[in-house]
Every structure is written in C-alpha cells, then in structure tokens.
Amino acid sequence: MNVVIVSSVLLLSLGAACLARVRSRHLSVESLLVADRALPAPMLFILTVGEIYSIGSIVAFPAGLYAHGVSYGYWFLGYLVLAFPVGYFVGPAIWQRAKKYNACTLPELFGRHFESVTFERLTAWACVVALVPWGQFQFIGLRSVLGTIGLSATPAAGLAGCAVIAFAYVALGGVRASTYVAFLKDILMLFAIATVGVAAMCAQYKLPVGHAGTTTAMPPLPSGSSLVFAISTILYQGVGFYFQPSVTPYLFTARSAQVVRKAMIFMPLYMLMYPFAVFATYFALRSLAPLPNPNVVFFHVAATLLPS
Amino acid sequence: MADRRRWRLVMLGFGAPFAAIIFVAPFLSRLPLSVFGIPIVFIWIFAWFPLTSLCLWLCERHS
C-alpha cells in the first residue's frame, strides 16, 4: 500500500512538472532558470515556501523539539519568522541587481557585479560547497521518512533516485515545474501536519487528568547558555537567510521588486502550520512512551492517532 | 522628513518582529507557564506569525 501511495505521489508530481512544460511558451535558459522573470506574487510565494519548508518541517522540527526542548523550538521558529522582514527589505534590492546584470544564477550576479570571471567561478564553487550539508540533512530526513514507511534504500540508490527525479522536474519545465511540484507538495504537507495536529489536540483533551506526565519527562526550561546559542544562531540565520544559495535564486523569478515585497508579506502566514506540529510533539511527550529515535516522533503520533 | 519616515517604516517592519523574538521571547521561555499545555513562549511566537505579516503589510501600505 505504501509503495502505491509513494508511486502515486511521484507520478502526480511528474504530471505537475509536465503541466508546467505545457504552459511554458518556450524553453530558453532564462525560462528554465528564472521563469523569464515573470512570476506573479502568488507563484513566487508558492515557489519560495516550497523550497523553504521541506522535510525539516515534518521530521527535524518535531524531532528537535522532542529531544532538545523549548530552546530548539525557539531557534527554529525564531530564525524563520525573522527571515521574512529581512527578505522584505533586502529581497527587492537583490532582484534589482539580478535584473540589472541579467543574471540567472547567483554566481553570474556576483561575477557581473565585480566584473570578474574568477570571482564568478569561486562563487559557484562556494555555492556547491554550501549546499552539501544542506543536501545531506535533506537526505537524512528522506531516509528517515522512507525507512518509517518500510521503503528503506541504500544511500547511493536514494541519491541516484532523487537525482533522476529532480533532473526530470528541471528538464521538463525548469523553475516553473518546481513551482507546480511545490504546490502539490505544500497541499499534502499542510494537510498531513494539520491532520496530525488536530488529532493530537482532540486526543489530549480526551485523556483523563493525571495521565499526562506519566511517560516521557517534559523538557526542561532552557538554560542561559542554550538561550545564548539560540539567539546568536537566530540572528545569524535570520539575517543570512535570503543570502543562502538554495533560496536567493528564487527571488530572480519575480516579475518586479514589488512582487518580491508582496510575497514576503504573506510568507510568515505559512508558518501557521507549526502550532499543529508543536501540539503533536507535546502530545508525544505527555502521553506516549519514550521513543529511542526522536526522528520518527511525528510519524509515531500519526500512526498512534490516525486510523490505519 | 523622508528619512525619518523611512526609518519609522524600517522600525515597524524589521524592528518590531526582531524585538519580539530576540528580546521578549527569551524571557518568556524561562517562565514555567503554559497555555493549552504548550509553553507560553511558543504562543508568543505563534502570535508573531500574523503580526509580522501585519507589520510588513503596514510598511508596504505606507511606503
């Protein structure tokens, strides 16, 4: 059954990418990489949130909150919510530079601004190196998800499979395909998080008084040093969020600087899914037996509360 | 005058969310209070999701 569901979602996503191809008038390099700089605010919003909120929202956030407590949740939510005010003020300037230099990639932007091919190549390598740990965390999460539903694969096979699928998206419709796939992914992810969160809330209030706290100990209040770590990391990541190579290029796809601002206004609202994830995690802490592997906490709550 | 207005908008869109998350939230995180079983610092951060959007919307409207 799980294989059928995963295969259906994969086919649906490839169908979404094909739809993007059908709706693209032509497939130039500019069309593939920056969607002809023509995306309106709603599509820029979908593309950007599709990239930002990945497997971390379902695996890493509940797992970190479960294992490390309040300071982890404060860091995770804090840097994300502060990234958007920074993006509101900095994003339009980045878009204007990309338009001015006709840049389709981040290295092109740097290379043309500083009129140096060497610097352009250096930036390209820096982007690749910076994306390695980010990709590594994505694969850790993906392996955890696939392992939980009984579809574990060797890392090499997983990497190869993901590379083929990702290339298919890009080859079919470029960054527009990413937008269409992101739309599908976001609908499924929001539905999953909201469903498990609501089920956790309902179950929490049905439990008899005194049941809470009998299983896993509640996380302690954050210490001074963990708060210093959280605050300094929030500042670093919140300010630097729209300068990272996995996010900045999406700004290039906007129709105008004003579109970037409009999309940023709505970005924090997407975070309203996180209360559901927090409720699900606190339900696991209060009412379920301790888990040896925190990475599966969200799935464990889903398997416990939802009908199989 | 224009600089003063721009500064106010930056304070509204950038300063208010930063103050709420960087200065207020750490104090709330040390309080042993909860709402619906969730530590109060999370309720505060959740409230700042729509409030951040509101601040940015006001910025855009008045710029």
CSV table of N, CA, C and O in Angstrom, one decimal, chain A residues 61 65 69-71 73-74 77-79 81-82 84-86 88-89 204-205 218 221-224 227 231 234-235 238-239 258 261-262 264-269 271-272 274-275 278-279 282 286, chain B residues 6 9-14 17-19 21-23 25-39 41-43 45-46 48-54 56-61 63:
chain,number,residue,atom,x,y,z
A,61,PHE,N,11.9,19.4,12.8
A,61,PHE,CA,11.3,20.3,13.8
A,61,PHE,C,10.7,19.5,15.0
A,61,PHE,O,11.1,19.7,16.2
A,65,LEU,N,12.4,19.4,18.8
A,65,LEU,CA,11.6,19.8,19.9
A,65,LEU,C,11.5,18.7,21.0
A,65,LEU,O,11.5,18.9,22.2
A,69,GLY,N,13.9,20.2,23.5
A,69,GLY,CA,13.0,21.1,24.3
A,69,GLY,C,12.8,22.4,23.7
A,69,GLY,O,13.0,22.7,22.5
A,70,VAL,N,12.5,23.4,24.6
A,70,VAL,CA,12.0,24.7,24.2
A,70,VAL,C,13.0,25.5,23.4
A,70,VAL,O,12.7,26.2,22.4
A,71,SER,N,14.3,25.4,23.8
A,71,SER,CA,15.3,26.2,23.1
A,71,SER,C,15.4,25.9,21.6
A,71,SER,O,15.7,26.7,20.8
A,73,GLY,N,12.9,24.7,19.7
A,73,GLY,CA,11.8,25.2,19.0
A,73,GLY,C,11.9,26.7,18.8
A,73,GLY,O,11.5,27.3,17.8
A,74,TYR,N,12.4,27.4,19.9
A,74,TYR,CA,12.6,28.9,19.8
A,74,TYR,C,13.5,29.2,18.7
A,74,TYR,O,13.2,30.1,17.9
A,77,LEU,N,11.8,28.3,15.0
A,77,LEU,CA,10.7,29.2,14.6
A,77,LEU,C,11.2,30.7,14.6
A,77,LEU,O,10.7,31.4,13.7
A,78,GLY,N,12.1,31.0,15.5
A,78,GLY,CA,12.6,32.4,15.6
A,78,GLY,C,13.3,32.8,14.3
A,78,GLY,O,13.1,33.9,13.7
A,79,TYR,N,14.3,32.0,13.8
A,79,TYR,CA,15.0,32.4,12.7
A,79,TYR,C,14.2,32.5,11.4
A,79,TYR,O,14.4,33.3,10.5
A,81,VAL,N,10.8,33.1,11.2
A,81,VAL,CA,9.9,34.3,11.2
A,81,VAL,C,10.7,35.6,11.0
A,81,VAL,O,10.2,36.5,10.4
A,82,LEU,N,11.9,35.6,11.4
A,82,LEU,CA,12.7,36.9,11.2
A,82,LEU,C,13.3,37.0,9.8
A,82,LEU,O,13.8,38.0,9.4
A,84,PHE,N,11.8,36.8,7.1
A,84,PHE,CA,10.9,37.4,6.1
A,84,PHE,C,11.0,39.0,6.2
A,84,PHE,O,11.0,39.6,5.1
A,85,PRO,N,11.1,39.6,7.4
A,85,PRO,CA,11.3,41.0,7.4
A,85,PRO,C,12.6,41.4,6.7
A,85,PRO,O,12.7,42.4,6.0
A,86,VAL,N,13.7,40.6,6.9
A,86,VAL,CA,14.9,40.8,6.2
A,86,VAL,C,14.7,40.7,4.7
A,86,VAL,O,15.1,41.6,3.9
A,88,TYR,N,12.0,41.2,3.1
A,88,TYR,CA,11.1,42.3,2.6
A,88,TYR,C,12.0,43.5,2.2
A,88,TYR,O,11.7,44.2,1.2
A,89,PHE,N,13.0,43.8,3.0
A,89,PHE,CA,13.8,44.9,2.8
A,89,PHE,C,15.0,44.6,1.8
A,89,PHE,O,15.4,45.5,1.0
A,204,GLN,N,-5.6,14.8,23.3
A,204,GLN,CA,-5.1,15.4,24.5
A,204,GLN,C,-6.2,15.7,25.5
A,204,GLN,O,-6.1,15.5,26.7
A,205,TYR,N,-7.3,16.3,24.9
A,205,TYR,CA,-8.4,16.7,25.8
A,205,TYR,C,-9.3,15.5,26.2
A,205,TYR,O,-10.2,15.7,27.0
A,218,MET,N,8.8,15.9,30.7
A,218,MET,CA,8.7,17.1,29.9
A,218,MET,C,10.1,17.8,29.8
A,218,MET,O,10.9,17.7,30.8
A,221,LEU,N,13.2,23.8,31.2
A,221,LEU,CA,13.2,25.1,30.7
A,221,LEU,C,14.6,25.4,30.2
A,221,LEU,O,15.6,24.9,30.7
A,222,PRO,N,14.8,26.2,29.1
A,222,PRO,CA,16.1,26.4,28.6
A,222,PRO,C,17.1,27.1,29.5
A,222,PRO,O,16.7,28.0,30.3
A,223,SER,N,18.3,26.7,29.5
A,223,SER,CA,19.4,27.3,30.3
A,223,SER,C,19.9,28.6,29.6
A,223,SER,O,19.6,28.8,28.5
A,224,GLY,N,20.7,29.4,30.4
A,224,GLY,CA,21.2,30.6,29.8
A,224,GLY,C,22.1,30.3,28.6
A,224,GLY,O,22.0,31.0,27.6
A,227,LEU,N,20.1,29.5,25.6
A,227,LEU,CA,19.4,30.6,25.0
A,227,LEU,C,20.4,31.5,24.2
A,227,LEU,O,20.0,32.1,23.2
A,231,ILE,N,19.8,32.5,20.4
A,231,ILE,CA,19.6,33.9,20.0
A,231,ILE,C,20.7,34.2,18.9
A,231,ILE,O,20.4,34.8,17.9
A,234,ILE,N,19.8,32.5,15.8
A,234,ILE,CA,18.6,33.2,15.1
A,234,ILE,C,19.1,34.4,14.3
A,234,ILE,O,18.7,34.6,13.2
A,235,LEU,N,19.9,35.2,15.0
A,235,LEU,CA,20.4,36.4,14.3
A,235,LEU,C,21.2,36.1,13.1
A,235,LEU,O,21.0,36.7,12.0
A,238,GLY,N,18.7,34.3,10.6
A,238,GLY,CA,17.6,35.2,10.2
A,238,GLY,C,18.1,36.2,9.2
A,238,GLY,O,17.4,36.5,8.2
A,239,VAL,N,19.2,36.8,9.5
A,239,VAL,CA,19.8,37.9,8.6
A,239,VAL,C,20.3,37.3,7.4
A,239,VAL,O,20.2,37.8,6.3
A,258,GLN,N,8.3,44.9,-6.5
A,258,GLN,CA,7.1,45.0,-5.7
A,258,GLN,C,6.5,43.6,-5.5
A,258,GLN,O,6.0,43.3,-4.4
A,261,ARG,N,8.2,42.1,-2.5
A,261,ARG,CA,7.7,42.6,-1.3
A,261,ARG,C,6.4,42.0,-0.9
A,261,ARG,O,6.1,41.6,0.2
A,262,LYS,N,5.5,41.9,-1.9
A,262,LYS,CA,4.1,41.3,-1.7
A,262,LYS,C,4.2,39.9,-1.2
A,262,LYS,O,3.5,39.5,-0.3
A,264,MET,N,6.7,38.5,0.4
A,264,MET,CA,7.3,38.4,1.7
A,264,MET,C,6.2,38.7,2.8
A,264,MET,O,6.3,38.2,3.9
A,265,ILE,N,5.3,39.6,2.5
A,265,ILE,CA,4.2,39.9,3.4
A,265,ILE,C,3.5,38.7,3.9
A,265,ILE,O,3.1,38.5,5.1
A,266,PHE,N,3.2,37.8,2.9
A,266,PHE,CA,2.4,36.6,3.2
A,266,PHE,C,3.2,35.4,3.7
A,266,PHE,O,2.7,34.4,4.2
A,267,MET,N,4.6,35.5,3.6
A,267,MET,CA,5.4,34.3,4.0
A,267,MET,C,5.2,33.9,5.4
A,267,MET,O,5.1,32.7,5.7
A,268,PRO,N,5.1,34.8,6.4
A,268,PRO,CA,5.0,34.3,7.8
A,268,PRO,C,3.7,33.6,8.1
A,268,PRO,O,3.6,32.7,9.0
A,269,LEU,N,2.7,33.8,7.3
A,269,LEU,CA,1.4,33.2,7.5
A,269,LEU,C,1.5,31.7,7.2
A,269,LEU,O,0.7,30.9,7.8
A,271,MET,N,3.7,29.9,8.2
A,271,MET,CA,4.2,29.2,9.4
A,271,MET,C,3.1,28.8,10.4
A,271,MET,O,3.4,28.2,11.4
A,272,LEU,N,1.9,29.2,10.1
A,272,LEU,CA,0.7,28.8,11.0
A,272,LEU,C,0.5,27.3,11.0
A,272,LEU,O,-0.3,26.9,11.8
A,274,TYR,N,2.9,25.4,12.0
A,274,TYR,CA,3.8,24.9,13.1
A,274,TYR,C,3.1,24.7,14.5
A,274,TYR,O,3.5,23.8,15.2
A,275,PRO,N,2.0,25.5,14.8
A,275,PRO,CA,1.3,25.1,16.0
A,275,PRO,C,0.8,23.7,16.0
A,275,PRO,O,0.9,23.0,17.1
A,278,VAL,N,3.7,21.5,16.9
A,278,VAL,CA,4.1,21.6,18.3
A,278,VAL,C,3.1,20.8,19.2
A,278,VAL,O,3.5,20.1,20.1
A,279,PHE,N,1.8,20.9,18.8
A,279,PHE,CA,0.8,20.1,19.6
A,279,PHE,C,1.1,18.6,19.5
A,279,PHE,O,1.0,17.9,20.4
A,282,TYR,N,4.1,17.7,21.6
A,282,TYR,CA,3.8,17.8,23.1
A,282,TYR,C,2.9,16.6,23.5
A,282,TYR,O,2.9,16.2,24.6
A,286,ARG,N,3.9,14.0,26.4
A,286,ARG,CA,3.0,13.8,27.6
A,286,ARG,C,2.4,12.4,27.6
A,286,ARG,O,2.3,11.8,28.7
B,6,ARG,N,11.1,56.8,6.5
B,6,ARG,CA,11.7,55.5,6.1
B,6,ARG,C,12.2,54.8,7.4
B,6,ARG,O,12.0,53.6,7.5
B,9,LEU,N,9.3,53.2,9.2
B,9,LEU,CA,8.8,52.0,8.5
B,9,LEU,C,9.8,50.8,8.7
B,9,LEU,O,9.3,49.7,8.9
B,10,VAL,N,11.1,51.1,8.7
B,10,VAL,CA,12.1,50.0,9.0
B,10,VAL,C,11.9,49.5,10.4
B,10,VAL,O,11.9,48.3,10.7
B,11,MET,N,11.6,50.4,11.3
B,11,MET,CA,11.4,50.0,12.7
B,11,MET,C,10.1,49.2,12.9
B,11,MET,O,10.1,48.2,13.7
B,12,LEU,N,9.1,49.5,12.1
B,12,LEU,CA,7.8,48.8,12.1
B,12,LEU,C,8.0,47.4,11.5
B,12,LEU,O,7.7,46.4,12.1
B,13,GLY,N,8.6,47.3,10.3
B,13,GLY,CA,8.7,46.1,9.6
B,13,GLY,C,9.8,45.2,10.1
B,13,GLY,O,9.7,43.9,10.0
B,14,PHE,N,10.9,45.8,10.5
B,14,PHE,CA,12.1,45.0,10.9
B,14,PHE,C,12.3,45.0,12.4
B,14,PHE,O,12.5,43.9,13.0
B,17,PRO,N,9.3,42.9,14.8
B,17,PRO,CA,9.4,41.5,14.9
B,17,PRO,C,10.8,41.1,15.6
B,17,PRO,O,10.8,40.1,16.4
B,18,PHE,N,11.8,41.8,15.3
B,18,PHE,CA,13.1,41.4,15.9
B,18,PHE,C,13.1,41.6,17.4
B,18,PHE,O,13.6,40.8,18.2
B,19,ALA,N,12.5,42.7,17.9
B,19,ALA,CA,12.4,42.9,19.3
B,19,ALA,C,11.6,41.8,20.0
B,19,ALA,O,11.9,41.3,21.1
B,21,ILE,N,11.1,38.8,19.0
B,21,ILE,CA,11.7,37.4,19.0
B,21,ILE,C,13.0,37.4,19.8
B,21,ILE,O,13.3,36.5,20.5
B,22,ILE,N,13.8,38.5,19.6
B,22,ILE,CA,15.2,38.5,20.2
B,22,ILE,C,15.2,38.9,21.6
B,22,ILE,O,16.0,38.4,22.5
B,23,PHE,N,14.3,39.9,22.0
B,23,PHE,CA,14.4,40.4,23.4
B,23,PHE,C,13.3,39.9,24.3
B,23,PHE,O,13.5,39.6,25.4
B,25,ALA,N,11.0,37.1,23.7
B,25,ALA,CA,10.8,35.6,23.7
B,25,ALA,C,11.8,34.9,24.7
B,25,ALA,O,11.3,34.0,25.4
B,26,PRO,N,13.1,35.3,24.8
B,26,PRO,CA,13.9,34.6,25.7
B,26,PRO,C,13.4,34.7,27.2
B,26,PRO,O,13.6,33.7,27.9
B,27,PHE,N,12.9,35.8,27.5
B,27,PHE,CA,12.3,36.0,28.9
B,27,PHE,C,11.1,35.1,29.1
B,27,PHE,O,11.0,34.4,30.1
B,28,LEU,N,10.3,35.0,28.1
B,28,LEU,CA,9.1,34.1,28.2
B,28,LEU,C,9.5,32.7,28.2
B,28,LEU,O,8.8,31.9,28.9
B,29,SER,N,10.6,32.3,27.6
B,29,SER,CA,11.0,30.9,27.5
B,29,SER,C,11.4,30.4,28.9
B,29,SER,O,11.4,29.2,29.1
B,30,ARG,N,11.8,31.3,29.8
B,30,ARG,CA,12.2,30.9,31.1
B,30,ARG,C,11.1,30.8,32.1
B,30,ARG,O,11.3,30.4,33.2
B,31,LEU,N,9.9,31.2,31.7
B,31,LEU,CA,8.7,31.2,32.6
B,31,LEU,C,8.1,29.8,32.6
B,31,LEU,O,7.8,29.3,31.5
B,32,PRO,N,7.8,29.2,33.7
B,32,PRO,CA,7.1,27.9,33.7
B,32,PRO,C,5.6,28.0,33.5
B,32,PRO,O,4.8,27.4,34.3
B,33,LEU,N,5.2,28.8,32.5
B,33,LEU,CA,3.8,29.0,32.2
B,33,LEU,C,3.4,28.3,30.9
B,33,LEU,O,4.3,28.3,30.0
B,34,SER,N,2.2,27.8,30.8
B,34,SER,CA,1.8,27.2,29.6
B,34,SER,C,0.4,27.5,29.3
B,34,SER,O,-0.4,27.8,30.2
B,35,VAL,N,0.0,27.5,28.0
B,35,VAL,CA,-1.4,27.7,27.5
B,35,VAL,C,-1.7,26.5,26.7
B,35,VAL,O,-1.0,26.1,25.7
B,36,PHE,N,-2.8,25.8,27.1
B,36,PHE,CA,-3.2,24.6,26.4
B,36,PHE,C,-2.1,23.5,26.4
B,36,PHE,O,-1.9,22.8,25.5
B,37,GLY,N,-1.3,23.6,27.5
B,37,GLY,CA,-0.2,22.6,27.6
B,37,GLY,C,1.0,22.9,26.8
B,37,GLY,O,2.0,22.1,26.7
B,38,ILE,N,1.0,24.1,26.1
B,38,ILE,CA,2.2,24.5,25.3
B,38,ILE,C,2.9,25.6,26.0
B,38,ILE,O,2.2,26.6,26.5
B,39,PRO,N,4.2,25.6,26.2
B,39,PRO,CA,5.0,26.7,26.8
B,39,PRO,C,4.6,28.1,26.2
B,39,PRO,O,4.4,28.2,25.0
B,41,VAL,N,6.1,30.7,25.6
B,41,VAL,CA,7.0,31.3,24.5
B,41,VAL,C,6.5,30.9,23.1
B,41,VAL,O,6.6,31.7,22.2
B,42,PHE,N,6.0,29.7,23.0
B,42,PHE,CA,5.5,29.3,21.7
B,42,PHE,C,4.2,30.0,21.3
B,42,PHE,O,4.1,30.4,20.1
B,43,ILE,N,3.4,30.3,22.3
B,43,ILE,CA,2.2,31.0,22.0
B,43,ILE,C,2.5,32.4,21.5
B,43,ILE,O,2.0,33.0,20.5
B,45,ILE,N,5.4,33.3,20.0
B,45,ILE,CA,6.0,33.2,18.7
B,45,ILE,C,4.9,33.0,17.6
B,45,ILE,O,4.9,33.6,16.6
B,46,PHE,N,3.9,32.1,18.0
B,46,PHE,CA,2.8,31.9,17.0
B,46,PHE,C,2.1,33.2,16.7
B,46,PHE,O,1.7,33.4,15.6
B,48,TRP,N,3.3,36.0,16.6
B,48,TRP,CA,4.1,36.9,15.8
B,48,TRP,C,4.1,36.4,14.3
B,48,TRP,O,4.7,37.2,13.5
B,49,PHE,N,3.5,35.3,14.0
B,49,PHE,CA,3.4,34.9,12.6
B,49,PHE,C,2.5,35.9,11.9
B,49,PHE,O,2.9,36.6,10.9
B,50,PRO,N,1.2,36.0,12.3
B,50,PRO,CA,0.3,37.0,11.6
B,50,PRO,C,0.8,38.5,11.9
B,50,PRO,O,0.6,39.3,11.1
B,51,LEU,N,1.3,38.7,13.1
B,51,LEU,CA,1.7,40.1,13.4
B,51,LEU,C,2.9,40.6,12.6
B,51,LEU,O,2.9,41.7,12.2
B,52,THR,N,3.8,39.6,12.2
B,52,THR,CA,4.9,40.0,11.3
B,52,THR,C,4.3,40.4,9.9
B,52,THR,O,4.7,41.4,9.3
B,53,SER,N,3.4,39.6,9.5
B,53,SER,CA,2.7,39.9,8.2
B,53,SER,C,2.0,41.2,8.3
B,53,SER,O,2.1,42.0,7.3
B,54,LEU,N,1.4,41.5,9.4
B,54,LEU,CA,0.7,42.8,9.6
B,54,LEU,C,1.7,43.9,9.5
B,54,LEU,O,1.4,45.0,8.8
B,56,LEU,N,4.6,44.0,8.0
B,56,LEU,CA,5.1,44.2,6.7
B,56,LEU,C,4.1,44.8,5.8
B,56,LEU,O,4.4,45.6,4.9
B,57,TRP,N,2.8,44.4,6.0
B,57,TRP,CA,1.7,45.0,5.2
B,57,TRP,C,1.6,46.5,5.4
B,57,TRP,O,1.4,47.3,4.5
B,58,LEU,N,1.7,46.9,6.7
B,58,LEU,CA,1.6,48.3,7.0
B,58,LEU,C,2.7,49.1,6.4
B,58,LEU,O,2.6,50.2,5.9
B,59,CYS,N,3.9,48.4,6.4
B,59,CYS,CA,5.1,49.0,5.8
B,59,CYS,C,4.8,49.3,4.3
B,59,CYS,O,5.1,50.4,3.8
B,60,GLU,N,4.3,48.3,3.7
B,60,GLU,CA,4.1,48.4,2.2
B,60,GLU,C,3.0,49.5,1.9
B,60,GLU,O,3.1,50.2,1.0
B,61,ARG,N,2.0,49.5,2.8
B,61,ARG,CA,0.9,50.4,2.6
B,61,ARG,C,1.4,51.9,2.7
B,61,ARG,O,0.9,52.8,2.0
B,63,SER,N,4.5,53.0,2.4
B,63,SER,CA,5.8,53.4,1.8
B,63,SER,C,5.5,54.0,0.4
B,63,SER,O,4.4,53.8,-0.2
